[in-house]
Coordinates of C-alpha atoms in Angstrom, one line a residue:
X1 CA 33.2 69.7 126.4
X2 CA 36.6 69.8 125.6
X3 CA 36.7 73.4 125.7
X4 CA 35.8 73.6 128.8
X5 CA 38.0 70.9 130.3
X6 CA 41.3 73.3 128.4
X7 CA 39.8 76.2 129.7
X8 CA 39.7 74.9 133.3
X9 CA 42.8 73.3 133.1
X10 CA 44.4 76.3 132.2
X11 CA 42.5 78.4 134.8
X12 CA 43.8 76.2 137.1
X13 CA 47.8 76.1 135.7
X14 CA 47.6 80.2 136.0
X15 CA 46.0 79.8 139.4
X16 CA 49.1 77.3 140.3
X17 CA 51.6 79.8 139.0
X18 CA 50.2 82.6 140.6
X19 CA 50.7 81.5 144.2
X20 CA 53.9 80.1 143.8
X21 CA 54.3 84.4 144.2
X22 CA 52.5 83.8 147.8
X23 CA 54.8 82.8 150.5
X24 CA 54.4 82.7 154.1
X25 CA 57.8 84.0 155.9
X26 CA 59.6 81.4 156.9
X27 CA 60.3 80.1 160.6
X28 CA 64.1 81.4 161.3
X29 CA 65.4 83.2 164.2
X30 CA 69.0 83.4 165.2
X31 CA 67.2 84.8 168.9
X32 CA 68.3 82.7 171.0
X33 CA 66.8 84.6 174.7
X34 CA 64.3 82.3 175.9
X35 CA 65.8 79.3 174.5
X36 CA 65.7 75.9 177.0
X37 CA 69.5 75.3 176.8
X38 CA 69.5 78.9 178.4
X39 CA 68.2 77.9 181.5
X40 CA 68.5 74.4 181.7
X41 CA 71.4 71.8 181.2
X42 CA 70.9 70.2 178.2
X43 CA 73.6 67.4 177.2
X44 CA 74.7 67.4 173.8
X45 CA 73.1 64.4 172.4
X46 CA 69.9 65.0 173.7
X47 CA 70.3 68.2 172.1
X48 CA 71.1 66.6 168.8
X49 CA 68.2 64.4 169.4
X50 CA 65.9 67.0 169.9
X51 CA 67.5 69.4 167.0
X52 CA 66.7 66.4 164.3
X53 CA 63.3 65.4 166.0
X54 CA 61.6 68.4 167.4
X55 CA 63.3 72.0 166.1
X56 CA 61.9 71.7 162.7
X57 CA 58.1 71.8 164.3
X58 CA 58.8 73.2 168.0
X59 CA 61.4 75.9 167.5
X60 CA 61.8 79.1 166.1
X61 CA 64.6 77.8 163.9
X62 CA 63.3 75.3 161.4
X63 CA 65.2 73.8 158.6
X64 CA 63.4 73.8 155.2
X65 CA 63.5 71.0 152.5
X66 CA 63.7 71.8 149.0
X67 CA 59.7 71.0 148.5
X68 CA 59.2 73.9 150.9
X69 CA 59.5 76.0 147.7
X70 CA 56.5 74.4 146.1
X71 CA 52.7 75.6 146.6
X72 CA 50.8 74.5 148.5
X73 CA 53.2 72.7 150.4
X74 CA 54.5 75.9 151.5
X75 CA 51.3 76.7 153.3
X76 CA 50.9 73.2 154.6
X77 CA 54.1 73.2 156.2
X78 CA 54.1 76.5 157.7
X79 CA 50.5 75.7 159.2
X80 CA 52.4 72.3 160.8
X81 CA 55.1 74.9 162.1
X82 CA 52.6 77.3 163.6
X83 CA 50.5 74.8 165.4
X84 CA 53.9 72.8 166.6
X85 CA 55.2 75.8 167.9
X86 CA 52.0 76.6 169.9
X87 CA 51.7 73.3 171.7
X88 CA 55.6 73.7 172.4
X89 CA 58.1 76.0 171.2
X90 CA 61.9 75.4 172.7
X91 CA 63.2 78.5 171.3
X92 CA 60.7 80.4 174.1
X93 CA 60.8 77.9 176.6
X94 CA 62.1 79.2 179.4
X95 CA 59.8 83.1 179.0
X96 CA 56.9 80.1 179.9
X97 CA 55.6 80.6 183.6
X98 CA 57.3 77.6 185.6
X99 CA 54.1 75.2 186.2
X100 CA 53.8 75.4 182.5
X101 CA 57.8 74.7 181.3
X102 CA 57.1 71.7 183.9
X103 CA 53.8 70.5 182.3
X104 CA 55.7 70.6 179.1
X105 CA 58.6 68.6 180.3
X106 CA 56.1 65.9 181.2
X107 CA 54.0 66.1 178.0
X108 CA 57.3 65.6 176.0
X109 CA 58.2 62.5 177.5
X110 CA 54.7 61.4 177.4
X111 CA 54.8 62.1 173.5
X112 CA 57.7 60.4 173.3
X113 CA 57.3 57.0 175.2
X114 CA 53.5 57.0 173.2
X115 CA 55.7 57.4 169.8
X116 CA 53.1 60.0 169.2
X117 CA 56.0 62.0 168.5
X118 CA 57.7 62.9 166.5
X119 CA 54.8 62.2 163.8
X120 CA 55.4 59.6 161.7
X121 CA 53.4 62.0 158.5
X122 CA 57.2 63.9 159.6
X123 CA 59.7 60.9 160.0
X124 CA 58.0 59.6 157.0
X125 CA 60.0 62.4 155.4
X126 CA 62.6 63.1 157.5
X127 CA 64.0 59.6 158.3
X128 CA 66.7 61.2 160.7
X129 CA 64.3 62.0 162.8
X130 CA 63.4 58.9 163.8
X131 CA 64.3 58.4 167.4
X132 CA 66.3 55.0 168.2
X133 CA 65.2 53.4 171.6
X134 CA 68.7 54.8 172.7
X135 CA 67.6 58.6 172.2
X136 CA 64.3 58.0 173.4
X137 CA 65.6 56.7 176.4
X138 CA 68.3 59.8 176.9
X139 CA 65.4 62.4 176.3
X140 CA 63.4 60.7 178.9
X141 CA 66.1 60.7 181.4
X142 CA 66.9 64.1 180.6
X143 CA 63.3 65.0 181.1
X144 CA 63.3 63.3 184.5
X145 CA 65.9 65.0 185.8
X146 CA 65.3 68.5 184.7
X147 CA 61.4 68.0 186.1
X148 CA 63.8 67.2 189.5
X149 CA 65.9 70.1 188.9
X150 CA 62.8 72.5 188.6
X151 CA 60.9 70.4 191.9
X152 CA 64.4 71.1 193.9
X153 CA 64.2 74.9 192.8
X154 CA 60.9 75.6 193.2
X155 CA 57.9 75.5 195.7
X156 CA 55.4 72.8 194.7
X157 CA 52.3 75.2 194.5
X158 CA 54.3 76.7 191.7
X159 CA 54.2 73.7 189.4
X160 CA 51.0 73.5 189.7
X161 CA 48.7 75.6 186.9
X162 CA 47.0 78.6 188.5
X163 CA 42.8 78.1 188.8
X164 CA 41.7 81.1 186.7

């Protein structure tokens, strides 16, 4: 029996070391086309805000911790990243068709006045990216008057999703 229990253990010790060799790329791009301050006036602390809060998961630009380098919280992380960035990714915000960068606008302040984001398994972590009632309240605004800005600029059946 305590064979068996060495032999697994070091099965599983050279299984450990072997995918520390397995990375996924990581999530950095200094493109900057499609980002949302390209097209829309963002004011620097909401900017901040959203930088701390949001980038990491919703950007193509995230900033890595030093657990990053660890398996399997590599692939953990980078699965976080992927599926952040497919709900809402800033860095290609504005290459989204208009209904859809206003739908996203909405859902963003929606997530944030539910304090469904960000997550707390994130903030739990990252403690400077918990959002004060003071930021929440400046992203909110922000996201009021951009969703203006795009209603002034654009005809209303073209915030509205297409019927496929």
């Amino acid at each position: 029996m305590k064979k068996v229990l060495r032999v697994t253990l070091i099965i599983l010790l050279i299984i450990l070391i072997v995918i520390q060799f397995i990375r996924p790329a990581k999530n950095i791009s200094g493109i900057a086309v499609y980002d949302i301050a390209t097209k829309y006036k963002v004011p620097t602390n909401v900017m901040h805000t959203l930088k701390i809060a949001c980038y990491d998961c919703h950007s193509n630009n995230s900033r890595y911790p030093w657990y990053w380098n660890v398996q399997p919280v590599t692939w953990f992380l980078n699965n976080h990243i992927r599926d952040g960035k497919w709900h809402l990714n800033f860095s290609e915000f504005t290459s989204y068709e208009i209904w859809r960068q206003y739908r996203k606008l909405e859902e963003i302040g929606d997530e944030i006045k539910s304090g469904d984001m960000p997550m707390t398994s994130y903030t739990f972590i990252h403690a400077d990216a918990r959002m004060s009632d003071k930021e929440k309240e400046e992203v909110q605004s922000w996201v009021a008057s951009t969703r203006k800005e795009i209603e002034d600029n654009n005809p209303p059946d073209s915030l509205i999703r297409p019927k496929k």
